[in-house]
XYZ file of C-alpha atoms in Angstrom:
555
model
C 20.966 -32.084 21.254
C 24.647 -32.322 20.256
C 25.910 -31.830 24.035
C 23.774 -35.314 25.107
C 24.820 -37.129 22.138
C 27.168 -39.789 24.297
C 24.427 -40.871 26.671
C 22.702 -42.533 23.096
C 26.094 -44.310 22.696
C 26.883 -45.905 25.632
C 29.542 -48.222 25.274
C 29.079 -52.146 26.190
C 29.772 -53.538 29.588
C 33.107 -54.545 30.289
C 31.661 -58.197 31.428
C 29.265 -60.319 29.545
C 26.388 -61.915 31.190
C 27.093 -65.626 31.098
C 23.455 -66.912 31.968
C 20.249 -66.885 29.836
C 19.042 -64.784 33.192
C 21.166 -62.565 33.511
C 21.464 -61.574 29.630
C 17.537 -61.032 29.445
C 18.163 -58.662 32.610
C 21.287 -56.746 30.890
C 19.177 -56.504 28.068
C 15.976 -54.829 30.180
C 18.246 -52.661 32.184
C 20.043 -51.520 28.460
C 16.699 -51.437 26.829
C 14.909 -49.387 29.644
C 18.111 -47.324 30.187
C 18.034 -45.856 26.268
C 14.062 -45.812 26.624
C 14.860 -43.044 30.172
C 17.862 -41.464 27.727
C 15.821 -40.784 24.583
C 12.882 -39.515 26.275
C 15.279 -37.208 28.590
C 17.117 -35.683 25.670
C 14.866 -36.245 22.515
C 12.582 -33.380 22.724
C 8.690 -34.676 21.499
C 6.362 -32.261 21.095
C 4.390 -32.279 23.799
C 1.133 -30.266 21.491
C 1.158 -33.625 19.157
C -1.980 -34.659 19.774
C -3.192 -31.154 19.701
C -1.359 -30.475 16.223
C -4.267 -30.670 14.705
C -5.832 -28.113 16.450
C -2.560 -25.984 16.138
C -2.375 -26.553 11.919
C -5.831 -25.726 11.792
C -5.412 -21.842 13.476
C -1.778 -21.741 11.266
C -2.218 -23.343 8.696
C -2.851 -20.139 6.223
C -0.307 -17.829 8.415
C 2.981 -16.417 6.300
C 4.809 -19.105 8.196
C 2.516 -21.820 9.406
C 5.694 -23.486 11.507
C 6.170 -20.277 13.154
C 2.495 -19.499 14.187
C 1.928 -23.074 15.661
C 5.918 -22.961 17.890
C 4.146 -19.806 19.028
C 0.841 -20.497 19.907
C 1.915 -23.577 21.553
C 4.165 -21.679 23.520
C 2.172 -19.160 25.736
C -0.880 -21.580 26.648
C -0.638 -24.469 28.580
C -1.845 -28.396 27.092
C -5.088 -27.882 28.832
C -6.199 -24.364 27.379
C -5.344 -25.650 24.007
C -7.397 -28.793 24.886
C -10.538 -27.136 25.828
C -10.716 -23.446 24.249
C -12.101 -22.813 20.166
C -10.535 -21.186 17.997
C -11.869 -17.870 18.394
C -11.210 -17.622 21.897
C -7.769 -18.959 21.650
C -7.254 -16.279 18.829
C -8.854 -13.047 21.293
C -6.423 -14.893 23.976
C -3.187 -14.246 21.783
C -4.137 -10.942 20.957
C -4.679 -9.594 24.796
C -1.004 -11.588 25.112
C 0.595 -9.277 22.519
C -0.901 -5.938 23.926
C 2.165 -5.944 26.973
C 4.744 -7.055 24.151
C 3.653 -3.761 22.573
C 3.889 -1.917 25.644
C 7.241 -2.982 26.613
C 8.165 -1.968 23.425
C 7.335 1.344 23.744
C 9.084 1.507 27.043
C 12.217 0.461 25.413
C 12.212 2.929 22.547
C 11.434 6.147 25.462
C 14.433 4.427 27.048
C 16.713 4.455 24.034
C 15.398 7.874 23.217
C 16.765 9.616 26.760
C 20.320 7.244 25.837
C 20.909 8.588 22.210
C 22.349 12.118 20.577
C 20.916 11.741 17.343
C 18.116 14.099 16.306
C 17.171 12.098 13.594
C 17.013 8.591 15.698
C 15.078 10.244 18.025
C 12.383 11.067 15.576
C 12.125 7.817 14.329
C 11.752 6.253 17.795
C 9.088 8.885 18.700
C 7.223 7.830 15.435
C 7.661 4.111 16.618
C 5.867 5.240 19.983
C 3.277 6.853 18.298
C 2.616 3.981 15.969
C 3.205 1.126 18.943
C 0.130 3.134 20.884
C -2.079 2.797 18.015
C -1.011 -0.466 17.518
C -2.338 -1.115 20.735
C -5.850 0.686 20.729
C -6.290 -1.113 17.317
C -5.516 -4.700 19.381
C -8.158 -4.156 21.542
C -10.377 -3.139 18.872
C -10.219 -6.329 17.401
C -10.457 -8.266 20.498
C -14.191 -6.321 21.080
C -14.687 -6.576 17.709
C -13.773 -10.175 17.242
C -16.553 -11.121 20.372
C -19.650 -9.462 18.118
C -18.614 -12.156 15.732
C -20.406 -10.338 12.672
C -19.026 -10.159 9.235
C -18.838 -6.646 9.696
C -16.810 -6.569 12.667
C -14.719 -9.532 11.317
C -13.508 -7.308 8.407
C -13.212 -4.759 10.462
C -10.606 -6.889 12.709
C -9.217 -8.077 9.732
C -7.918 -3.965 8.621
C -7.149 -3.383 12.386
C -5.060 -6.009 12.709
C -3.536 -5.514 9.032
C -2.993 -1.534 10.238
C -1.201 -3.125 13.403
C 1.587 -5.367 11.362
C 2.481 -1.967 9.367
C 2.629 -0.107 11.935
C 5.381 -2.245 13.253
C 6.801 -2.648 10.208
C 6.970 0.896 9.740
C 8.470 1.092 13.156
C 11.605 -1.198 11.967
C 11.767 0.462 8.690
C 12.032 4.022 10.335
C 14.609 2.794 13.328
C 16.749 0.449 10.793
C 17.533 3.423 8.710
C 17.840 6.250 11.282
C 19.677 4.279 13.637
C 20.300 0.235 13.188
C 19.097 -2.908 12.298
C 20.278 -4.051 15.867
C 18.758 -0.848 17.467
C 15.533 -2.330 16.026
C 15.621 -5.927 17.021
C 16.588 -4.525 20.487
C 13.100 -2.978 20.740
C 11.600 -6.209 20.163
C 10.248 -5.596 16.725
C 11.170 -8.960 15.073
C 8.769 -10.229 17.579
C 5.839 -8.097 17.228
C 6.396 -8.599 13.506
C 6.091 -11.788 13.863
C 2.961 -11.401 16.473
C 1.263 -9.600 13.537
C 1.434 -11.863 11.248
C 0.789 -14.939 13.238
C -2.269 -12.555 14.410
C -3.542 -12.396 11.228
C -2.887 -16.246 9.351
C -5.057 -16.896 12.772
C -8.021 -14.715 11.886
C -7.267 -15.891 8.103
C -7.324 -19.475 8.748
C -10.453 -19.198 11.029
C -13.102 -17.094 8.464
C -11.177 -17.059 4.826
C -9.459 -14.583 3.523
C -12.089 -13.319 1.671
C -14.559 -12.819 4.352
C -17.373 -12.037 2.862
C -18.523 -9.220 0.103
C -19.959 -7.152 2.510
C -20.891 -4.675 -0.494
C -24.451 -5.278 -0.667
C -25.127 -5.014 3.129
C -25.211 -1.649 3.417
C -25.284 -0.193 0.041
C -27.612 2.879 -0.119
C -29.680 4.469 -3.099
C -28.021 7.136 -5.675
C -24.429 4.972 -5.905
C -23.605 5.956 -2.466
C -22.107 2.934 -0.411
C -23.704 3.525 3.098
C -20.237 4.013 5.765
C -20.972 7.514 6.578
C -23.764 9.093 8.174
C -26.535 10.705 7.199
C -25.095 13.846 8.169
C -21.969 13.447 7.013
C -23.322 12.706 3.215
C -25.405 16.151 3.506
C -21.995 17.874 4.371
C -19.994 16.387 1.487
C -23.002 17.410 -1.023
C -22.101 21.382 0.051
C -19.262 24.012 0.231
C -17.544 25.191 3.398
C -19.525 28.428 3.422
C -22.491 26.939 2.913
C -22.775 25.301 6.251
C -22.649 25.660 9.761
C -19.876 24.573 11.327
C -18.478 24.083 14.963
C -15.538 25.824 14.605
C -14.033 28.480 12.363
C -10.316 29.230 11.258
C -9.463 32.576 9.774
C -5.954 34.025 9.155
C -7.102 37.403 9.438
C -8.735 36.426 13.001
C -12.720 37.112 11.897
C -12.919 32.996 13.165
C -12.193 31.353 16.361
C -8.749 30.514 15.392
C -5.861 31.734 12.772
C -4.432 28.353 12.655
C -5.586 24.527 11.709
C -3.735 22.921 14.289
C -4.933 25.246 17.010
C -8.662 24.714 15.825
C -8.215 20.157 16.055
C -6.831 20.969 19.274
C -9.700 22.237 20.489
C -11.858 19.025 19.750
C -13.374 17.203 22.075
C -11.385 13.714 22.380
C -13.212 10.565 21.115
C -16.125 12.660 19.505
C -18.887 10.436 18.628
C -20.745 13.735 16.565
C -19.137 15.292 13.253
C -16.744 18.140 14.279
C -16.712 20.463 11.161
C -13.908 22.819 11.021
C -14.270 25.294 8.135
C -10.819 27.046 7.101
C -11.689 29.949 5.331
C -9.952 31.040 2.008
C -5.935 31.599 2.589
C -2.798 30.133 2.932
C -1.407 28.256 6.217
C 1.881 27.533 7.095
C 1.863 25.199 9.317
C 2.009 21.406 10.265
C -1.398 19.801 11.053
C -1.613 16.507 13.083
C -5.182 15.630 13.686
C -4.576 12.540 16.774
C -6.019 8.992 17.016
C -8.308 10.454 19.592
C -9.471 13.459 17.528
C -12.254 11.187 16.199
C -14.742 12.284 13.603
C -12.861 15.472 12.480
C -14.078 17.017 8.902
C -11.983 19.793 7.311
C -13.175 22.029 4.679
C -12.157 24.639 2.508
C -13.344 26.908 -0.174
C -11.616 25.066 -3.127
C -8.569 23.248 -3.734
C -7.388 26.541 -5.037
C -8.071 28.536 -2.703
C -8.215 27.007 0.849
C -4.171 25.816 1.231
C -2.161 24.077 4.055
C 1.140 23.879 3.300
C 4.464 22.874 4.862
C 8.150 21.685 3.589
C 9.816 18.941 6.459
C 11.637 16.639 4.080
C 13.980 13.952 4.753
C 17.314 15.367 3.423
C 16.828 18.026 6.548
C 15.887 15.639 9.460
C 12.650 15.082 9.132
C 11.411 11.313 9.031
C 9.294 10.525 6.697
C 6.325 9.537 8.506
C 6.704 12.940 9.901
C 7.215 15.175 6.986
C 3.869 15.137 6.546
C 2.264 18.888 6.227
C -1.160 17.054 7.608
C -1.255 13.561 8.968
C -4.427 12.071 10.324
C -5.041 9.069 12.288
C -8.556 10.053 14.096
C -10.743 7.253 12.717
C -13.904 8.781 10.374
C -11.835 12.025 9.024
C -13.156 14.007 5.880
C -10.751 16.286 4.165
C -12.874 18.372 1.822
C -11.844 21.126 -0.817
C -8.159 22.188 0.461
C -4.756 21.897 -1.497
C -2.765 20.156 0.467
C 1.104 20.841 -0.366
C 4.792 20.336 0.680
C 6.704 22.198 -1.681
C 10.194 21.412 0.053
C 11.080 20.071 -4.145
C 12.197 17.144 -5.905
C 15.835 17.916 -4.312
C 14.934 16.985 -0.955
C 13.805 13.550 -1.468
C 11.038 12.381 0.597
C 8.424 15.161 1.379
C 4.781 14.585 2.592
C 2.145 16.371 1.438
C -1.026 14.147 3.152
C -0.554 11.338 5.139
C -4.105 9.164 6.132
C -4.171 6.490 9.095
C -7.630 6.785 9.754
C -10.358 4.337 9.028
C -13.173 4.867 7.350
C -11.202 8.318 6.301
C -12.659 10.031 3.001
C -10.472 12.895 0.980
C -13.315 15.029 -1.345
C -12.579 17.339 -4.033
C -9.250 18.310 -2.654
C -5.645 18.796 -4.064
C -2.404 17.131 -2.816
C 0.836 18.364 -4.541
C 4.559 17.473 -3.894
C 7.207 15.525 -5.765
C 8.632 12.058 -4.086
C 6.082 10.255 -1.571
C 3.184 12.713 -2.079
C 0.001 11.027 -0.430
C 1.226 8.282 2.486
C -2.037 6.494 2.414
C -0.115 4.101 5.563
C -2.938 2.026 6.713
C -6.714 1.360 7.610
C -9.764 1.953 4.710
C -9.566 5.202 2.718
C -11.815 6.667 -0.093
C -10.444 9.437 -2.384
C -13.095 11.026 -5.092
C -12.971 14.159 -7.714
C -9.249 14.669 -6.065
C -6.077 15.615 -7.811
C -2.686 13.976 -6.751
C 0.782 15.067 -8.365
C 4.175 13.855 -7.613
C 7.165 12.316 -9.116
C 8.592 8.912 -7.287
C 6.604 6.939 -5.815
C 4.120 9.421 -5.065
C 1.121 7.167 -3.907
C 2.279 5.032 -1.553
C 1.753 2.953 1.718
C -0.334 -0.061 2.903
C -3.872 1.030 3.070
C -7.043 -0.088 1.832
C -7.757 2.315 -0.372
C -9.699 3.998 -3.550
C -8.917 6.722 -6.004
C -12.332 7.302 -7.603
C -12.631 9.652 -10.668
C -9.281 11.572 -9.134
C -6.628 13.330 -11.858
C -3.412 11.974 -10.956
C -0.322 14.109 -12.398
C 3.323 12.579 -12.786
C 5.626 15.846 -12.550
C 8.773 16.777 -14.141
C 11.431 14.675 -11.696
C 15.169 15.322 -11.369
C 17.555 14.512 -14.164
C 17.975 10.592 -14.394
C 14.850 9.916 -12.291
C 12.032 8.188 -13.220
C 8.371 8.792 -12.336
C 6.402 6.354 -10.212
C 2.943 6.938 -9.634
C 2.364 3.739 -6.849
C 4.796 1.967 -4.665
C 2.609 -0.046 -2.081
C 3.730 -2.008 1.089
C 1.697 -4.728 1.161
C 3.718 -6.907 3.622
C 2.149 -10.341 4.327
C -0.497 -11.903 1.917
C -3.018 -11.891 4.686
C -3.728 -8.426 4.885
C -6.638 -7.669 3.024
C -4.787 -4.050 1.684
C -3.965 -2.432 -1.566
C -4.740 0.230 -4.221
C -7.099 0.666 -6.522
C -7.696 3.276 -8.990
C -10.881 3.645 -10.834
C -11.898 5.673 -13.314
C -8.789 8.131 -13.068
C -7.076 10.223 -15.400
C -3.607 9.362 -15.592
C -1.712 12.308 -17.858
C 1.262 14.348 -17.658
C 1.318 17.386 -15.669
C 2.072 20.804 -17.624
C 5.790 20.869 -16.421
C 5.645 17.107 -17.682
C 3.953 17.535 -20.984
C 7.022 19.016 -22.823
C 9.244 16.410 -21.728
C 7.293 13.275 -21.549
C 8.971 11.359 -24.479
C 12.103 11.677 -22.430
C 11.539 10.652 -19.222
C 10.115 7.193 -18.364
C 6.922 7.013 -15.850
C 5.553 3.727 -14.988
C 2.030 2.779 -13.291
C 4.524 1.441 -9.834
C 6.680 -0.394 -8.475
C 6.524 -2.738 -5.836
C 7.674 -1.362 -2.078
C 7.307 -4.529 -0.162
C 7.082 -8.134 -1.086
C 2.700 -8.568 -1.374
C 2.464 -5.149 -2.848
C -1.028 -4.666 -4.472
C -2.385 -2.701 -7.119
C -5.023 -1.945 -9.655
C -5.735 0.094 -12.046
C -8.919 -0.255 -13.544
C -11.288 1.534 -16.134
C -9.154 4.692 -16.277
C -7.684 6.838 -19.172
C -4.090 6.063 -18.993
C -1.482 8.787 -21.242
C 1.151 8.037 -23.632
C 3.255 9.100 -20.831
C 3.194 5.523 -19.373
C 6.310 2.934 -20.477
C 4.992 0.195 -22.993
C 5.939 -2.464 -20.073
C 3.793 -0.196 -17.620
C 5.404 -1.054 -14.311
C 9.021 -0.887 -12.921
C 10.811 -3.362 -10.933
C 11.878 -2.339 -7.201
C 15.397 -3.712 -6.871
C 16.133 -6.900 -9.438
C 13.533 -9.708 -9.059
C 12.377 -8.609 -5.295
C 8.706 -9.235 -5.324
C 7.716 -10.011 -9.077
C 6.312 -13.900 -8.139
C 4.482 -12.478 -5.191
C 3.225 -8.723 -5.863
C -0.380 -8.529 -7.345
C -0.587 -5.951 -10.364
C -3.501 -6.045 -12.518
C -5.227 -4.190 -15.096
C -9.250 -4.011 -16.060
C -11.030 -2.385 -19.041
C -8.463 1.133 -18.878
C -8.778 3.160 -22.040
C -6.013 5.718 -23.821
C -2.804 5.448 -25.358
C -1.224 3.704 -22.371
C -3.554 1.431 -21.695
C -2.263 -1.356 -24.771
C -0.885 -4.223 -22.491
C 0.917 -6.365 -25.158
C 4.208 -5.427 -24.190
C 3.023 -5.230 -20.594
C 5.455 -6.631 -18.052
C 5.717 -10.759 -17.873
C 5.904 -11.104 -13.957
C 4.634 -14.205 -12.775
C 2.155 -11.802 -10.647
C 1.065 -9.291 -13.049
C -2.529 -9.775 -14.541
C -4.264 -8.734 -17.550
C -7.700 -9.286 -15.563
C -10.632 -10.054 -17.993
C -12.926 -11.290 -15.847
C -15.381 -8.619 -13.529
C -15.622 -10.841 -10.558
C -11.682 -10.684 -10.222
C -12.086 -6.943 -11.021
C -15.125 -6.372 -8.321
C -12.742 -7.351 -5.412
C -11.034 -4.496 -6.078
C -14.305 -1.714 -5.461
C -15.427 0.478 -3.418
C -17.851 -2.600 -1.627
C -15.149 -4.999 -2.181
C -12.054 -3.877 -1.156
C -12.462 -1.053 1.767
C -16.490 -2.375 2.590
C -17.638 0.828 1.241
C -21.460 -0.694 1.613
C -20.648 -0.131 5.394
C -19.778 2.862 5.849
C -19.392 5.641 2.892
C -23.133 5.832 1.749
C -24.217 8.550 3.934
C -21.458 10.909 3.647
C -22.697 12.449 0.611
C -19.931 11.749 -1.540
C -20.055 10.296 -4.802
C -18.812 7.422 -5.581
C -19.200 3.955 -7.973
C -19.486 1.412 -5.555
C -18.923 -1.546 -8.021
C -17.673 -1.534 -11.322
């Protein structure tokens, strides 16, 4: 208001009033005259007798100030007079779906304006991510109307999945390209958007929803979120059943390749597509789509059935990208196949397994590379009787997600590198996300083994500012550093991260000269531990009981 600041100062009239009349008039006309000026130029909120309305949608949003100069914003006085706060929530969520859109018409823009192979792939992963940002929207708006505690949670991981996909958007365009070349997309905004989106939903039902894990928890320690059919599959071996389609490399199926084979399901499939990959090795790059729905892949063994690939970052590849399978169709099952990039330690980032899809389970299978091995990005994921190696950060990403009873190998890394077996991007603290591991094995690999003494490997470190992780009733190696967990850059993150610990056995599971971060935790007490299970943290009661694969679905 610096430009109107003279019009509050006028000066004094030349004249004085000499009459008792005519000074109670100059003193009306001045009075009235700063009344007109300070309501002109003084800006009042015109939402203040709404604030309360506005504080109580915010009030639990990363920043409350922000959320409420937003929401008041794009609705008019009387909308925020009359509508609840769910509606008003659904409302700002259908506003954000053409913010999305014109930010995918901006990055195709950019795209046909640059010369840069590797800015180009990161703006076609930030179209690819801004569309499923946008199916997941609507999602929650449908979801949100049911008004269920199931489909609440289930808005609450959409919506969590929608902030890192645009956060994975910046993070891919601000290295590739610029930090400008981002915030010209409009990705501040959306950022922004997602958050707000969420301290809404937050602020509305608690953060902690409900425990949904004893709504749909099944008999034999299944939690119930897959089908009946589905839990029959998972309890057999690829040859053993009968699937829909076949993949062969020496042609006796209906296809030689993997990708060739997801192609050929039917979009949006409501039924369990099995595709059985017979025994071999297959070079390739598999991408199974956000509308390639209800895909299961199986092998015959996680030594025999392999997929393999080697796009790493050091030769163009982003690394969202590098991935030798990603999948994003919600309800995939990846069962008995070694997944591998074996593009080395050299070339940086290199994908072996990247998971978007909810309700997505990985059974019996292997997933080998060094740096950024398994991209578990977003949504709820369940991992059981698998084996993970890497090096650096080599679990890693912003899902909801467990490792049940999974071997989980730290390899031999470069010379002056250390070995980081978590690095997750938990972004805001309203996203219910985060990784747990339960009953694991943590131990050296055999390339390790020799070495161990001489090269430090820590539990994680922490990617983005609300990183999450547990690790709890597992066997944990003398390979692990006394102080267990690494810092990311300085003191980024160590009041705000959540790293805890619960009931782990083994030589590197003493936590007396654990870490001292204000947000690491020696947890002691189950009920702190049971938010991090199976029915707790990825509402396994919902949705994993059926499928037939086991799992512990409390402590």
């Amino acid at each position: 208001m610096a430009t109107h600041q003279p019009l509050l100062h006028l000066q004094p009239p030349k004249t004085s009033c000499s009459k008792t009349i005519s000074t109670i008039l100059c003193f009306a006309v001045v009075l009235c005259s700063a009344i007109f000026v300070t309501n002109k130029f003084i800006k009042l909120n015109p939402y203040e007798n709404d604030l309360p309305f506005l504080h109580n949608i915010c009030h639990k949003a990363y920043n409350p100030s922000s959320c409420i100069e937003m929401a008041a914003s794009e609705f008019p006085l009387s909308i925020i007079k009359t509508t609840n706060e769910e509606h008003f929530l659904q409302s700002f969520l259908k506003k954000s779906m053409p913010k999305v859109i014109n930010t995918i018409e901006r990055a195709k823009d950019l795209r046909q304006r640059i010369n840069s192979p590797r800015g180009e792939g990161a703006l076609d992963d930030c179209i690819e991510l801004m569309e499923i940002s946008n199916g997941r929207i609507m999602d929650s708006v449908l979801a949100l109307k049911n008004r269920t505690s199931g489909s609440i949670e289930s808005s609450h991981t959409w919506l969590s999945s929608v902030l890192t996909n645009h956060v994975t958007c910046w993070d891919e365009v601000e290295t590739s390209l610029s930090r400008a070349a981002a915030m010209d997309l409009g990705l501040e905004e959306l950022i922004m958007r997602g958050r707000n989106s969420l301290g809404m939903l937050v602020s509305i039902w608690g953060l902690e929803i409900k425990n949904l894990g004893e709504l749909g928890k099944r008999g034999n320690g299944y939690p119930s979120w897959l089908k009946k059919g589905d839990r029959r599959l998972l309890g057999v071996l690829g040859r053993e059943m009968e699937p829909n389609i076949v993949v062969a490399k020496d042609g006796s199926g209906n296809f030689k390749t993997v990708q060739e084979a997801v192609e050929s399901v039917p979009d949006k499939s409501k039924d369990r597509i099995v595709i059985y990959v017979k025994k071999g090795t297959y070079k390739e790059n598999v991408e199974v789509g956000k509308k390639k729905k209800n895909v299961m892949i199986v092998g015959d063994g996680m030594d025999s059935t392999i997929i393999t690939g080697s796009l790493n970052v050091v030769d163009g590849s982003t690394t969202f990208k590098s991935a030798t399978v990603a999948a994003v169709g919600d309800g995939f099952i990846a069962q008995d196949i070694w997944f591998q990039n074996t593009a080395g330690p050299a070339k940086h980032q290199a994908v072996a397994l990247r998971v978007g899809a909810d309700q997505s389970v990985i059974n019996r299978c292997r997933i080998d590379a060094y740096q950024d091995t398994l991209y578990t990005h977003s949504n709820r994921q369940f991992y059981r009787d698998s084996t993970i190696t890497g090096t650096v950060d080599f679990i890693f990403g912003n899902a909801a997600v467990v490792l049940q009873n999974c071997k989980i190998e730290p390899r031999r890394p470069m010379n002056n590198q250390a070995n980081m077996v978590t690095a997750q991007g938990r972004i805001d603290p309203n996203q219910n996300t985060g990784t747990s591991i339960q009953q694991c094995d943590i131990v050296a690999s055999s390339d390790l083994e020799p070495v161990k003494k001489s090269i430090k490997t820590y539990l994680g470190r922490p990617w983005k500012e609300y990183s999450r992780t547990v690790v709890m009733q597992s066997r944990i190696g003398d390979l692990i550093q006394p102080a267990g967990w690494a810092e990311w850059s300085g003191d980024f993150a160590l009041k705000t991260l959540y790293y805890g610990e619960y009931s782990n056995t083994g030589p590197g599971s003493d936590v007396s000269k654990r870490v001292k971060w204000a947000g690491y935790h020696v947890i002691t007490s189950p009920s702190e531990a049971q938010k991090f299970t199976v029915n707790s943290l990825i509402q396994g009661g919902e949705w994993l009981g059926p499928s037939g694969a086991s799992f512990i679905p409390g402590l």
